[in-house]
C-alpha atoms as one frame of an Amber mdcrd trajectory, in Angstrom:
protein
 146.163 192.743  87.928 145.801 193.578  91.591 142.126 194.278  91.152 141.687
 191.052  89.349 143.512 189.216  92.097 141.554 191.038  94.816 138.303 190.420
  92.994 139.027 186.796  93.005 140.019 186.588  96.652 136.527 187.211  98.132
 135.102 184.615  95.848 137.677 182.123  96.971 137.216 183.177 100.559 133.489
 182.963 100.165 133.848 179.533  98.796 136.262 178.672 101.537 133.970 180.166
 104.111 131.154 178.239 102.654 133.085 175.103 103.018 134.245 176.099 106.483
 130.772 177.102 107.499 129.481 173.801 106.229 132.188 172.128 108.158 131.451
 174.174 111.255 127.737 173.637 110.903 128.400 169.980 110.662 130.966 170.091
 113.434 128.342 169.651 116.058 127.073 166.665 114.159 130.442 165.237 113.306
 130.386 162.847 116.180 126.877 161.846 115.231 127.865 161.294 111.609 130.850
 159.323 112.751 128.581 157.379 115.003 126.187 156.762 112.136 129.057 155.669
 109.952 130.317 153.428 112.728 126.857 151.990 113.263 126.587 151.422 109.559
 129.813 149.459 109.625 128.671 147.567 112.686 125.308 146.971 111.062 127.046
 145.612 107.990 129.162 143.328 110.170 126.090 142.239 112.079 124.209 141.684
 108.830 127.042 139.544 107.511 127.062 137.519 110.722 123.295 137.142 110.479
 123.680 135.870 106.941 126.128 133.261 108.222 123.641 132.201 110.893 120.928
 132.004 108.250 123.132 129.870 106.046 123.825 127.518 108.945 120.188 127.281
 109.987 119.114 126.746 106.388 120.773 123.356 106.532 117.898 122.288 108.766
 114.908 124.473 107.988 115.788 127.273 105.526 113.281 129.979 104.743 113.607
 132.164 101.697 110.510 134.220 102.420 110.082 136.050 105.709 106.471 136.087
 106.855 105.050 139.152 108.536 104.578 138.479 112.235 100.942 138.118 113.292
  99.687 137.330 116.756  99.184 133.524 116.649  96.381 133.709 119.234  94.113
 135.457 116.771  91.447 133.490 114.974  91.446 133.116 111.210  88.021 134.767
 111.207  89.402 137.891 112.855  92.022 138.753 110.251  91.563 139.874 106.634
  92.240 137.407 103.858  95.659 138.832 102.904  96.863 138.251 106.474  95.564
 134.713 106.884  98.631 133.092 105.342 100.896 135.033 107.721  98.686 134.030
 110.643  98.920 130.425 109.447 102.736 130.546 109.590 102.672 132.296 112.967
 100.470 129.581 114.429 102.763 126.894 112.994 105.801 128.521 114.589 104.032
 128.885 117.924 103.073 125.206 117.989 106.712 124.213 117.556 107.143 124.828
 121.269 106.649 121.677 123.341 104.888 122.130 126.688 104.760 119.906 129.704
 101.808 117.511 129.617 100.903 118.573 133.148 100.463 122.193 132.065  96.867
 121.747 131.027  96.224 125.417 130.216  99.021 125.653 127.646  98.252 122.187
 126.316  94.604 123.081 125.727  95.591 126.342 124.035  98.054 124.556 121.774
  95.575 121.778 120.990  92.938 124.308 119.959  95.502 126.122 117.833  96.429
 122.845 116.091  92.750 122.158 115.424  92.427 125.631 113.853  95.477 124.942
 111.682  94.101 121.590 110.488  90.714 123.133 109.720  92.407 125.951 107.789
  94.408 123.449 105.729  91.384 121.207 105.169  89.365 124.134 103.885  91.922
 124.610 101.096  92.803 128.164 102.087  96.383 127.387 103.135  99.189 127.946
 100.656 102.258 125.794 101.143 105.011 128.124 100.089 108.558 127.538 101.262
 108.023 129.363 104.551 104.931 127.310 105.374 106.621 124.052 104.343 109.562
 124.801 106.610 107.253 125.653 109.521 105.169 122.463 109.075 108.235 120.239
 109.020 109.702 121.995 112.049 106.411 121.593 113.930 106.187 117.889 113.163
 109.820 117.290 114.090 109.416 119.078 117.427 106.193 117.321 118.430 106.557
 113.811 116.998 110.207 112.801 116.850 111.194 111.258 120.174 113.065 108.350
 121.700 110.852 105.577 123.021 111.418 104.365 126.595 112.837 100.868 127.161
 110.410  98.074 126.414 108.492  96.936 129.470 107.332  93.735 127.852 109.168
  90.450 127.894 112.044  90.319 125.467 111.129  86.778 124.466 108.502  88.010
 122.014 108.900  90.408 119.139 106.632  93.387 119.595 102.957  92.857 120.208
 101.535  89.365 120.113  97.987  88.334 119.330  97.228  87.831 123.023  98.641
  91.167 124.252  96.543  94.260 124.672  97.829  97.304 122.740  99.378 100.142
 124.731  97.893 103.586 124.097 100.046 106.703 124.406  98.610 109.227 126.911
  99.802 112.092 124.676  97.843 110.829 121.672  95.085 113.460 121.992  97.783
 116.066 121.340  99.798 114.135 118.722  96.698 113.182 116.740  96.255 116.786
 115.597  99.889 116.939 114.495  99.469 113.724 112.508  96.275 115.067 110.954
  98.218 118.126 109.829 101.043 116.008 108.415  98.566 113.811 106.502  96.888
 116.886 105.029 100.300 118.344 104.210 101.689 115.383 102.257  98.311 114.800
 100.565  97.872 118.383  99.393  97.713 118.578  95.611  99.233 122.060  95.524
 102.346 120.982  97.450 105.431 121.535  95.304 107.478 118.359  95.686 110.623
 120.053  94.381 110.517 122.579  97.217 109.226 120.213  99.892 111.955 117.619
  99.290 114.476 119.994 100.875 112.623 119.666 104.183 111.137 116.190 103.832
 114.634 114.848 103.349 116.286 111.523 104.181 116.820 112.506 107.802 113.145
 113.389 108.227 112.039 110.111 106.641 114.428 108.094 108.814 112.953 109.653
 111.929 109.460 108.819 110.647 110.496 105.196 110.215 111.794 105.123 113.790
 108.296 106.033 114.982 106.881 102.785 113.521 108.133 101.060 116.676 105.497
 102.932 118.694 103.350 100.844 121.037 100.247 102.788 120.030  98.543 101.168
 116.986  96.792 104.467 116.177 100.125 106.194 115.673 101.425 103.385 113.472
  98.296 103.553 111.334  98.800 107.306 110.769 102.464 106.746 109.958 101.504
 104.091 107.418  99.271 106.562 105.590 101.898 109.319 105.698 104.796 107.187
 104.464 102.654 105.770 101.665 101.760 109.293 100.494 105.393 110.401 100.727
 106.448 107.398  98.639 103.883 108.243  95.993 104.606 111.987  95.827 108.409
 112.092  96.172 109.876 109.821  93.517 113.394 110.926  94.418 113.004 109.345
  97.878 111.630 105.958  96.765 114.933 104.103  96.635 115.940 105.464 100.034
 112.596 104.459 101.578 112.920 100.892 100.282 116.472 100.584 101.613 115.539
 102.125 104.955 112.626  99.693 105.418 114.954  96.818 104.461 117.379  97.889
 107.182 114.580  97.972 109.763 113.583  94.413 108.809 117.208  93.189 108.822
 117.628  94.476 112.361 114.350  92.851 113.411 115.069  89.433 111.884 118.752
  89.011 112.642 119.254  91.043 115.830 116.357  92.049 118.048 113.236  90.154
 116.882 111.380  93.057 118.482 109.483  95.663 116.476 105.880  96.790 116.662
 105.471  98.101 113.122 106.485  95.229 110.826 102.877  94.602 109.769 102.364
  98.261 108.820 105.646  98.415 106.900 104.636  95.295 104.957 101.266  96.843
 104.151 103.088  99.769 102.577 105.278  97.426 100.581 102.282  95.394  99.461
 100.967  98.394  97.552 104.473  99.334  96.385 105.037  95.889  94.841 101.875
  96.194  92.759 103.433  99.214  91.060 106.697  97.505  90.101 107.352  97.584
  86.368 108.010  94.401  84.413 110.402  92.762  84.077 111.287  93.011  87.755
 114.582  94.641  88.580 117.263  92.587  90.260 116.983  94.902  93.255 113.359
  93.845  93.788 114.158  90.137  93.514 116.943  90.603  96.047 114.446  92.251
  98.382 112.214  89.173  98.107 115.013  86.717  98.870 116.916  88.670 101.531
 114.117  90.560 103.279 110.694  88.964 102.830 111.591  85.276 103.002 113.738
  85.592 106.187 110.722  87.228 107.848 109.368  83.680 108.237 112.084  83.000
 110.811 110.971  84.996 113.929 108.611  83.421 116.439 106.252  86.371 116.170
 105.555  85.788 112.467 101.868  85.365 113.264 101.503  89.103 113.903 102.383
  90.044 110.327 101.992  86.768 108.400  98.897  87.928 106.529 100.702  91.010
 105.194 103.830  88.971 104.455 101.859  86.426 102.437 100.201  89.223 100.484
 103.587  90.709  99.538 104.926  87.340  98.418 101.809  86.576  96.392 102.165
  89.970  94.679 105.744  89.112  93.737 104.711  85.751  92.249 101.839  87.422
  90.417 104.395  89.781  88.835 106.848  86.993  88.006 105.536  83.371  88.278
 109.096  82.034  88.001 109.700  83.205  91.578 107.316  80.564  92.982 109.968
  77.858  93.234 112.354  80.325  94.917 109.743  81.142  97.548 108.976  77.447
  98.206 112.681  76.758  98.767 112.772  79.644 101.219 109.756  78.276 103.101
 111.368  74.842 103.352 114.525  76.477 104.652 112.678  78.155 107.539 110.015
  75.466 108.047 109.235  75.146 111.783 109.847  71.781 113.423 108.501  72.348
 116.938 105.994  75.193 116.498 102.660  73.828 115.304 101.004  77.240 114.946
 103.747  78.430 112.608 103.500  75.168 110.687  99.798  75.817 110.064 100.667
  79.257 108.668 103.356  77.775 106.432 100.910  75.196 105.066  98.338  77.903
 104.283 100.940  80.015 102.509 102.194  76.967 100.590  98.680  76.270  99.353
  98.323  79.851  98.067 101.634  79.601  96.220 100.805  76.207  94.716  97.587
  77.673  93.294  99.732  80.092  91.253 102.732  77.908  90.396 103.398  76.680
  86.890 104.165  73.063  86.031 107.808  73.786  85.228 108.437  75.577  88.533
 106.514  72.909  90.447 108.722  70.145  89.120 111.792  71.918  90.503 110.641
  71.638  94.108 108.027  68.845  94.195 110.217  66.138  95.754 111.527  68.197
  98.671 108.115  69.839  99.177 106.127  66.581  99.378 108.662  65.028 101.686
 107.855  67.859 104.086 104.113  67.457 103.448 104.521  63.734 104.212 105.950
  64.615 107.639 103.001  66.964 108.181 100.561  64.153 107.297 102.044  62.120
 110.167 102.116  65.045 112.628 100.824  64.189 116.099  99.257  67.679 116.182
  95.892  66.924 114.637  95.402  70.437 113.176  98.683  70.229 111.266  97.820
  66.736 110.017  94.330  67.856 108.981  95.671  70.894 107.133  98.164  68.738
 105.234  95.378  66.343 104.215  93.111  69.187 103.126  95.673  70.254 100.514
  94.319  67.384  98.470  90.953  69.119  98.191  92.523  71.783  95.958  91.891
  70.934  92.303  95.002  72.704  91.037  97.217  70.794  93.480  95.561  67.509
  92.499  96.236  68.320  88.868  99.913  68.982  89.629 100.189  65.720  91.561
  98.409  63.745  88.832 100.871  64.913  86.176 103.832  64.061  88.412 102.414
  61.012  90.228 105.423  58.818  89.449 107.555  61.033  91.707 105.002  62.113
  94.330 102.897  59.029  95.106 105.909  56.928  96.259 106.644  59.708  98.785
 103.066  60.008 100.055 101.969  56.366 100.302 104.339  55.424 103.200 103.049
  58.405 105.197  99.450  57.366 104.566 100.235  53.776 105.616 101.777  54.959
 108.889  98.637  56.996 109.646  96.308  54.036 109.048  98.355  51.964 111.474
  99.032  54.214 114.427  97.605  57.793 114.269  95.590  58.577 117.375  93.022
  60.943 115.784  89.948  59.409 114.159  89.407  62.582 112.128  92.921  62.344
 110.695  92.393  58.634 110.013  89.240  59.371 107.995  91.064  62.056 105.995
  93.891  59.604 105.325  91.456  57.083 103.890  89.953  59.775 101.642  93.383
  60.782 100.318  94.295  57.169  99.762  91.100  56.637  97.782  91.922  59.730
  95.702  95.394  58.526  94.758  94.001  55.075  93.963  91.758  56.712  91.391
  94.800  58.459  89.910  96.898  55.338  89.369  95.787  52.167  91.127  98.654
  50.064  89.794 101.259  52.523  91.034  99.584  52.809  94.436  99.483  49.011
  94.885 103.131  48.763  93.901 104.005  51.524  96.371 102.009  49.796  99.110
 103.883  46.554  98.436 107.202  48.378  98.532 106.106  50.089 101.737 105.243
  46.759 103.371 108.550  45.269 102.285 110.374  48.302 103.581 108.470  48.027
 106.826 109.382  44.330 107.107 113.022  45.138 106.465 112.836  47.889 109.055
 111.341  45.488 111.613 113.997  42.854 110.843 116.755  45.442 111.121 115.318
  46.658 114.397 115.174  43.107 115.771 118.729  42.482 114.629 119.904  45.624
 116.410 118.071  44.534 119.548 119.733  41.117 119.546 123.129  42.675 118.875
 122.777  45.032 121.814 121.570  42.186 123.983 124.679  40.122 123.170 126.892
  43.130 123.848 125.226  43.695 127.216 125.685  40.036 128.137 129.317  40.091
 127.093 129.942  43.248 129.085 128.277  41.926 132.235 130.992  40.875 134.792
 130.996  37.173 135.783 130.451  36.303 139.522 133.634  35.432 141.501 133.534
  32.541 144.059 134.595  33.393 147.649 135.746  29.812 148.553 139.199  29.600
 147.064 141.524  26.711 148.042 145.238  26.842 147.565 147.518  23.765 147.250
 150.270  24.103 149.860 153.183  21.754 149.664 154.617  20.578 153.069 157.866
  22.155 153.977 160.803  19.773 154.051 163.555  20.422 156.502 166.975  18.863
 156.214 167.998  17.092 159.496 171.645  17.010 160.246 172.839  13.594 161.164
């Protein structure tokens, strides 16, 4: 038993010594192992904190794929093909830094780098994975999104006018390359819209819309192309874009009457309207009534009237029943003291009348031709001429001929006033031509209307003379009578009683 016990002791001691020796051998490294363990814990804590930071930053520009760092100053020709995508991302990240315009060396370096990026994208070699998409959006946000300085122009006009020279941004040579990149980015066929929508989100689009107020027409033209491509590619953003543009127009019409990009925004909507499905949604009709028609109100309507008319014509082409609604809106905002706006309204009215149906025309013909009658008598000869030239349109003549019983009695008095007292010989000749035209339509009705007009004129003259005589009698009655200065008083002699 003792031998068995003793035979076992060395083995146990050997095992113990082995353990102890291992412990002793590791004793010198115990602090290091503890340090490693501590660093591992710290590294885990740091990693967890880094994950939190990544989660926070991903709310703005997340990146699921980390690109290998490549020196952004290298040329695409100097790196092998597998590294070109990483170089592309490195250049994008470098260009996110904004330099002072006076630092010409850095500006030239960055400009050349942007040109290289655009050329690389144009060549079709760039792949827009999530990392590249994030970098492109960050670059554009850093270089384009800005707050415009206070307007230096007079606040009496809304944005640019036809007589004002456009203002060109001195930083355009730098921003042009960024816009070229953004155009190539949103136009790229390989761009995954499902991934890109996380970065081209509502906030990004809102900031793009803010840039439409730029004084530089070149920037607005680029923005128009970009927003149109975004609208076509990202269906999920279409409703937001329409509402955001509506809000810009609301603010322009009802608050500031100052915005430089209304024409460009309407150009975008002109192409959007052509894609509306039939029958039109109530949302689209509301946009016509609440957004497009009130755009006739501002004084600066001449800047964007061509685009506005195009949008309205597209709506009527989609749904002809909207023609009467548009005419009512025009009559609501019809200018009374601005002859240039009145000419625009007459031109737009003619375009709408060429498309209107008989049923819709009958809804608004009385109120419309009363306004046209006032235009026929306008002392501004261009307005009067334009109103007369409406009668050269065959479709309008056809509409009038079918409804002559209601329209001719409105027009004849206006024509009679022109023949009697309009100062322009050109307008007088046009009046005679229109009168001859309506005589050919219905001579009996015209003669009856002329007789009624003369009787009405006689009654008006008699009433005017009666008012004159009435006022004359009132003035005579109110005039104070002269008072004589020689007034004699009867004085009775005083009688005194004499005591006897």
